[in-house]
Amino acid sequence: MQIVWKHIIRNIMANKLRSFIIVASLSLSTIILYSTMTIGDNVVEKYTESLLEVYQEYDIQIAHEDSTRFDLDDLNIGDEFKGSTLSVTTALGNYNYVTDKYDKNIDVVFIGTDREKLISDGLITLSSSREDWDDNENKQIIISKNTSERYGIELSDTILVTTSNGDIEYTVKAIAENTGYASQEVSSSLYVYVTQSEAEENSIIGVDFILMNLSEGINVDSYIEEFNINNEGYEASALVNYDEINQSINSTKQILTIILVCVIGINFFVISSFTKLLLATRTPVLGTFRSVGASKFIVNMVLILENIVYGLIGGALGIILALLLNAKIVEEFIGYEGVANVVNIGYIVLALLFSVVLQVCIVITSIIKTNKIDIISSVFNKVDVSATSSWKQFSIGIILFATSIILYFSNNNYNYILAVLALLCAIIGGALMVTKIAKVLVDVITGKMNNGPIRMGIKNVSHSKITQTNVNLVSSMLAILLLIYILSMSISSFFSGAIETINADYLISGMKENVEKYDFLEENTDIENYRIIYFEAGKADINSKEYYNFQIVGMNEATEGIKDPSDHFSELNNNEILVDKIFAKKNDLLVGDVVLLASEMLTEEVEFTILGYIDAGSFNSTRQLFIINEETYFKYVSKVPKMIFINTTTVSDEVYFKLYDDTYQYDLTLVTGDEYIGVQEKSIDGVMQLIYIMFILSFILAFVGIINNLLIGFLQHQKEYAILLSTAMSKLQVKKMIFTEIVFSFIISCILGGALSLWLSKILELILYSINIGVSIDINIMSILFVLLAVLVVLSMTFFVPNHKLKKMDIVNQIKGEE
């Protein structure tokens, strides 16, 4: 066994560059697979970590369904409950914030609770406090550092707050860090932490909600289900909603899966070409092994073991890189910052196993075919390199490609699995058909060629086994690479189009009142016009089916990227809705259907009738939304706008600061149109960069794979070249023949690969729709032709490899078989 291991290690080290490329290919696949598997754990860990910072060990929040006050004694919490609770009562007041520049009333939010428990349980952390500070003393308050800095309130300061019991003076006796419960504070209000009894003095007796810390061993979901059954009118909810997290990252997982499929496809062609080269150079050695008594099984096992080592090295390197880069990859894809890098031993083992199995599956066919060669042919390297065109292979390709077409056109509801199957059938079917199609094209063209070297070069494309393999390799890989390129261009075009629909100089958000409250919109003479956008986003139940990040939009006309070619808005009545055509098709929603919509965004459950379809791709990329008219929106949702788009007479610093003063009085957020666009573009920059990186890496791997195929071809044809040079052709003519063979094979590859990519892009659009990404694939023929031309030029440069080998070849020794 020691001899076998030495043989394997020597072979790996003897081909360092090729070994490195194989390992790099496997590592790339392993990184993407590991990221796909761990993205859920990473995001859940980050989400849980942020909630733990706020709620620490508390698991559940309990509130009354009607938001009425209640008491802990009103609840049936179960005899087995041995955990702890924290009751919270909120009340409102008003604080007159006066500075040299501002004189405005600020909402004061009283957080009334057991402050001693609040601190001991880690929900807030004091950064400073007075010596006479008392947890249970009224009129003594805690504020956060944010509040202290925002309103200039220091330790020991007193503030006068108008409450339901009149004007009351409170003294700041402690200041808390901006962490934990205090991290939830919003900038528009002044939060003060008081005793529960003091909050109740300024409100109705009772608590708004209770936090519960369940005992060790109690299942949160089971407890919530039992509690909700035993406490009618009350609702317990988990502080960490794993279903919502998984729903939000599901699309990202599916995108990574698609990328993984593409990368595996590229790996297959690259690694298989390397394997053929390695086996071609070692055929005499393998024949010698068999001639001295080694069985085919033993030789196969040695080669498979060697590739297991490749898989282990590639997988291990991929896992190391994944552990270093995984958090960054996930951050770029989902837009979270500070994502936890969870190390999952089970996933590491699976990723390592995947790398090994992938490598063995890719090479097993080549290994078996090599060992089927008889011993004499192997020892003397007399391997038949002539190509045979297989009608059986072509027929299977036709069937798979036809299956792809059937799956595409029958997938009326955007089923993800069917769409991915259509993609795989198209890629595999296209690869199987390429050889026969290339032969037909060659036969047609060679019949019209008179120039000897050129004719021979073109003819070799269909008669040389390795050149046909090259055509297959380049066609299939180019189709996948172009698919990645088309996807990146489509995403870029989609977001550019969506951004252009904004068409505003400034955007305002953070409204808490009806638009009439903000009088500056009419009084500010710099404002030329403004558009009000009404929508809410959240969880919704549509006919008892749950949707997360669903939007309810109030709109009377098509605007902000909404396309309505049939002018449905002019007919939209109360309790009628418009639905995005993709969302409707995926969920079997037809015009005239009545849907029951239930959501916390609505004041009550409402039945709506579908009036028609619109295209909301530029308004919301997930297309998960219902559009109702503004009157219905005001009735069931709110009269508070979500955003206001403003156009001014001029764009200048003076106009900006004047508008800033206006919005600051109402605690609104003001951004310029350019700033808003920058944020949107930044949100996709990471994804686009990853796509571009994969495109470049894939092309490099493909390029190296092609060079290796050319080396295989040269090794298999070098005796033929030597005979031609010694009898019938000059070196220039042989070079012309080789160059013609290479360039013509690439021309055919570009044609077939480009044609296949167009069909793959249509399937990709279907896949994107199936995962709620409403990006229409934009096929720019001129752009694709330019890429194909650039690829053709780059690939043609590979001629220098056989040209260099030809210069170094010893004709006499090659003919004698001594080289």
GROMACS .gro file of N, CA and C in nm, residues 668-748:
model
  243
  668LEU      N    1  -3.857   6.397   1.067
  668LEU     CA    2  -3.862   6.321   0.943
  668LEU      C    3  -3.721   6.297   0.891
  669THR      N    4  -3.707   6.196   0.808
  669THR     CA    5  -3.577   6.165   0.747
  669THR      C    6  -3.575   6.219   0.605
  670LEU      N    7  -3.473   6.298   0.575
  670LEU     CA    8  -3.460   6.359   0.441
  670LEU      C    9  -3.334   6.306   0.374
  671VAL      N   10  -3.347   6.255   0.253
  671VAL     CA   11  -3.231   6.216   0.173
  671VAL      C   12  -3.248   6.273   0.033
  672THR      N   13  -3.136   6.297  -0.033
  672THR     CA   14  -3.144   6.342  -0.171
  672THR      C   15  -3.174   6.223  -0.262
  673GLY      N   16  -3.221   6.253  -0.381
  673GLY     CA   17  -3.248   6.147  -0.477
  673GLY      C   18  -3.122   6.067  -0.508
  674ASP      N   19  -3.009   6.137  -0.519
  674ASP     CA   20  -2.883   6.069  -0.548
  674ASP      C   21  -2.841   5.977  -0.433
  675GLU      N   22  -2.864   6.022  -0.309
  675GLU     CA   23  -2.830   5.939  -0.193
  675GLU      C   24  -2.915   5.814  -0.191
  676TYR      N   25  -3.042   5.828  -0.221
  676TYR     CA   26  -3.133   5.714  -0.221
  676TYR      C   27  -3.093   5.613  -0.328
  677ILE      N   28  -3.061   5.664  -0.447
  677ILE     CA   29  -3.018   5.577  -0.556
  677ILE      C   30  -2.888   5.505  -0.518
  678GLY      N   31  -2.798   5.578  -0.451
  678GLY     CA   32  -2.673   5.518  -0.408
  678GLY      C   33  -2.694   5.401  -0.313
  679VAL      N   34  -2.790   5.416  -0.221
  679VAL     CA   35  -2.822   5.308  -0.127
  679VAL      C   36  -2.875   5.187  -0.203
  680GLN      N   37  -2.965   5.210  -0.300
  680GLN     CA   38  -3.022   5.100  -0.378
  680GLN      C   39  -2.915   5.029  -0.459
  681GLU      N   40  -2.827   5.107  -0.519
  681GLU     CA   41  -2.721   5.046  -0.600
  681GLU      C   42  -2.625   4.966  -0.512
  682LYS      N   43  -2.598   5.020  -0.393
  682LYS     CA   44  -2.507   4.951  -0.302
  682LYS      C   45  -2.565   4.817  -0.260
  683SER      N   46  -2.699   4.810  -0.252
  683SER     CA   47  -2.763   4.687  -0.208
  683SER      C   48  -2.740   4.572  -0.304
  684ILE      N   49  -2.710   4.601  -0.432
  684ILE     CA   50  -2.687   4.493  -0.529
  684ILE      C   51  -2.540   4.483  -0.570
  685ASP      N   52  -2.459   4.578  -0.526
  685ASP     CA   53  -2.318   4.577  -0.566
  685ASP      C   54  -2.249   4.448  -0.525
  686GLY      N   55  -2.278   4.402  -0.402
  686GLY     CA   56  -2.212   4.281  -0.355
  686GLY      C   57  -2.248   4.160  -0.439
  687VAL      N   58  -2.377   4.145  -0.467
  687VAL     CA   59  -2.422   4.032  -0.550
  687VAL      C   60  -2.359   4.039  -0.687
  688MET      N   61  -2.359   4.160  -0.747
  688MET     CA   62  -2.302   4.176  -0.880
  688MET      C   63  -2.153   4.144  -0.879
  689GLN      N   64  -2.082   4.186  -0.774
  689GLN     CA   65  -1.939   4.158  -0.767
  689GLN      C   66  -1.913   4.009  -0.759
  690LEU      N   67  -1.996   3.939  -0.679
  690LEU     CA   68  -1.978   3.794  -0.670
  690LEU      C   69  -2.005   3.727  -0.804
  691ILE      N   70  -2.106   3.775  -0.876
  691ILE     CA   71  -2.137   3.718  -1.008
  691ILE      C   72  -2.021   3.742  -1.103
  692TYR      N   73  -1.965   3.864  -1.102
  692TYR     CA   74  -1.853   3.895  -1.190
  692TYR      C   75  -1.730   3.810  -1.154
  693ILE      N   76  -1.706   3.794  -1.024
  693ILE     CA   77  -1.591   3.713  -0.981
  693ILE      C   78  -1.606   3.570  -1.031
  694MET      N   79  -1.728   3.515  -1.016
  694MET     CA   80  -1.751   3.378  -1.065
  694MET      C   81  -1.736   3.370  -1.215
  695PHE      N   82  -1.781   3.474  -1.285
  695PHE     CA   83  -1.767   3.476  -1.431
  695PHE      C   84  -1.619   3.470  -1.469
  696ILE      N   85  -1.537   3.553  -1.404
  696ILE     CA   86  -1.393   3.557  -1.436
  696ILE      C   87  -1.325   3.425  -1.400
  697LEU      N   88  -1.355   3.374  -1.277
  697LEU     CA   89  -1.294   3.247  -1.236
  697LEU      C   90  -1.334   3.134  -1.329
  698SER      N   91  -1.461   3.131  -1.366
  698SER     CA   92  -1.510   3.026  -1.455
  698SER      C   93  -1.442   3.034  -1.590
  699PHE      N   94  -1.423   3.156  -1.641
  699PHE     CA   95  -1.358   3.172  -1.771
  699PHE      C   96  -1.212   3.127  -1.764
  700ILE      N   97  -1.146   3.160  -1.654
  700ILE     CA   98  -1.006   3.118  -1.639
  700ILE      C   99  -0.996   2.966  -1.637
  701LEU      N  100  -1.086   2.903  -1.559
  701LEU     CA  101  -1.087   2.757  -1.554
  701LEU      C  102  -1.114   2.697  -1.691
  702ALA      N  103  -1.209   2.758  -1.764
  702ALA     CA  104  -1.242   2.710  -1.898
  702ALA      C  105  -1.121   2.725  -1.990
  703PHE      N  106  -1.055   2.839  -1.982
  703PHE     CA  107  -0.940   2.867  -2.068
  703PHE      C  108  -0.828   2.765  -2.044
  704VAL      N  109  -0.802   2.737  -1.915
  704VAL     CA  110  -0.698   2.640  -1.883
  704VAL      C  111  -0.738   2.501  -1.930
  705GLY      N  112  -0.867   2.468  -1.914
  705GLY     CA  113  -0.917   2.340  -1.961
  705GLY      C  114  -0.900   2.323  -2.111
  706ILE      N  115  -0.923   2.430  -2.186
  706ILE     CA  116  -0.906   2.426  -2.331
  706ILE      C  117  -0.760   2.404  -2.368
  707ILE      N  118  -0.670   2.472  -2.300
  707ILE     CA  119  -0.527   2.454  -2.326
  707ILE      C  120  -0.488   2.309  -2.303
  708ASN      N  121  -0.542   2.250  -2.196
  708ASN     CA  122  -0.510   2.109  -2.169
  708ASN      C  123  -0.565   2.017  -2.277
  709ASN      N  124  -0.683   2.049  -2.329
  709ASN     CA  125  -0.737   1.970  -2.438
  709ASN      C  126  -0.647   1.979  -2.561
  710LEU      N  127  -0.595   2.100  -2.587
  710LEU     CA  128  -0.505   2.117  -2.700
  710LEU      C  129  -0.377   2.036  -2.681
  711LEU      N  130  -0.329   2.029  -2.556
  711LEU     CA  131  -0.211   1.948  -2.528
  711LEU      C  132  -0.240   1.800  -2.551
  712ILE      N  133  -0.360   1.758  -2.510
  712ILE     CA  134  -0.400   1.619  -2.536
  712ILE      C  135  -0.399   1.593  -2.686
  713GLY      N  136  -0.461   1.684  -2.761
  713GLY     CA  137  -0.468   1.670  -2.906
  713GLY      C  138  -0.330   1.664  -2.969
  714PHE      N  139  -0.240   1.748  -2.922
  714PHE     CA  140  -0.105   1.748  -2.979
  714PHE      C  141  -0.034   1.617  -2.948
  715LEU      N  142  -0.047   1.568  -2.822
  715LEU     CA  143   0.017   1.442  -2.785
  715LEU      C  144  -0.033   1.327  -2.871
  716GLN      N  145  -0.164   1.328  -2.899
  716GLN     CA  146  -0.222   1.219  -2.975
  716GLN      C  147  -0.194   1.230  -3.125
  717HIS      N  148  -0.163   1.349  -3.175
  717HIS     CA  149  -0.143   1.370  -3.319
  717HIS      C  150   0.000   1.404  -3.358
  718GLN      N  151   0.092   1.406  -3.260
  718GLN     CA  152   0.226   1.454  -3.292
  718GLN      C  153   0.299   1.363  -3.393
  719LYS      N  154   0.273   1.230  -3.389
  719LYS     CA  155   0.335   1.142  -3.489
  719LYS      C  156   0.281   1.173  -3.628
  720GLU      N  157   0.150   1.202  -3.633
  720GLU     CA  158   0.087   1.240  -3.761
  720GLU      C  159   0.149   1.369  -3.814
  721TYR      N  160   0.171   1.466  -3.725
  721TYR     CA  161   0.232   1.592  -3.767
  721TYR      C  162   0.375   1.567  -3.819
  722ALA      N  163   0.448   1.478  -3.751
  722ALA     CA  164   0.586   1.449  -3.791
  722ALA      C  165   0.590   1.388  -3.932
  723ILE      N  166   0.497   1.296  -3.960
  723ILE     CA  167   0.492   1.233  -4.093
  723ILE      C  168   0.458   1.335  -4.200
  724LEU      N  169   0.360   1.425  -4.169
  724LEU     CA  170   0.322   1.529  -4.265
  724LEU      C  171   0.440   1.622  -4.294
  725LEU      N  172   0.514   1.657  -4.189
  725LEU     CA  173   0.630   1.746  -4.208
  725LEU      C  174   0.741   1.679  -4.289
  726SER      N  175   0.754   1.550  -4.276
  726SER     CA  176   0.863   1.480  -4.344
  726SER      C  177   0.828   1.440  -4.487
  727THR      N  178   0.700   1.444  -4.523
  727THR     CA  179   0.661   1.393  -4.655
  727THR      C  180   0.589   1.494  -4.743
  728ALA      N  181   0.489   1.563  -4.690
  728ALA     CA  182   0.398   1.636  -4.780
  728ALA      C  183   0.382   1.783  -4.749
  729MET      N  184   0.413   1.828  -4.631
  729MET     CA  185   0.379   1.965  -4.591
  729MET      C  186   0.500   2.037  -4.533
  730SER      N  187   0.496   2.168  -4.550
  730SER     CA  188   0.595   2.253  -4.483
  730SER      C  189   0.546   2.283  -4.342
  731LYS      N  190   0.634   2.337  -4.260
  731LYS     CA  191   0.595   2.373  -4.123
  731LYS      C  192   0.483   2.477  -4.124
  732LEU      N  193   0.491   2.572  -4.217
  732LEU     CA  194   0.389   2.676  -4.227
  732LEU      C  195   0.254   2.615  -4.259
  733GLN      N  196   0.250   2.516  -4.348
  733GLN     CA  197   0.124   2.452  -4.384
  733GLN      C  198   0.066   2.373  -4.266
  734VAL      N  199   0.152   2.304  -4.193
  734VAL     CA  200   0.105   2.231  -4.074
  734VAL      C  201   0.050   2.328  -3.970
  735LYS      N  202   0.122   2.440  -3.953
  735LYS     CA  203   0.073   2.541  -3.858
  735LYS      C  204  -0.063   2.596  -3.903
  736LYS      N  205  -0.074   2.617  -4.035
  736LYS     CA  206  -0.201   2.669  -4.089
  736LYS      C  207  -0.313   2.568  -4.064
  737MET      N  208  -0.282   2.440  -4.081
  737MET     CA  209  -0.380   2.335  -4.056
  737MET      C  210  -0.424   2.334  -3.909
  738ILE      N  211  -0.323   2.337  -3.820
  738ILE     CA  212  -0.355   2.336  -3.675
  738ILE      C  213  -0.433   2.461  -3.636
  739PHE      N  214  -0.390   2.577  -3.688
  739PHE     CA  215  -0.459   2.702  -3.655
  739PHE      C  216  -0.604   2.699  -3.704
  740THR      N  217  -0.623   2.649  -3.827
  740THR     CA  218  -0.759   2.640  -3.882
  740THR      C  219  -0.845   2.548  -3.797
  741GLU      N  220  -0.788   2.434  -3.755
  741GLU     CA  221  -0.862   2.339  -3.672
  741GLU      C  222  -0.905   2.405  -3.541
  742ILE      N  223  -0.811   2.476  -3.479
  742ILE     CA  224  -0.840   2.540  -3.349
  742ILE      C  225  -0.945   2.650  -3.365
  743VAL      N  226  -0.920   2.742  -3.458
  743VAL     CA  227  -1.010   2.857  -3.473
  743VAL      C  228  -1.148   2.812  -3.519
  744PHE      N  229  -1.153   2.718  -3.615
  744PHE     CA  230  -1.284   2.675  -3.664
  744PHE      C  231  -1.362   2.601  -3.556
  745SER      N  232  -1.290   2.523  -3.475
  745SER     CA  233  -1.360   2.455  -3.365
  745SER      C  234  -1.419   2.556  -3.267
  746PHE      N  235  -1.345   2.667  -3.245
  746PHE     CA  236  -1.395   2.770  -3.154
  746PHE      C  237  -1.511   2.849  -3.217
  747ILE      N  238  -1.505   2.869  -3.349
  747ILE     CA  239  -1.616   2.939  -3.416
  747ILE      C  240  -1.744   2.858  -3.401
  748ILE      N  241  -1.735   2.729  -3.428
  748ILE     CA  242  -1.852   2.642  -3.411
  748ILE      C  243  -1.898   2.643  -3.265
   0.00000   0.00000   0.00000
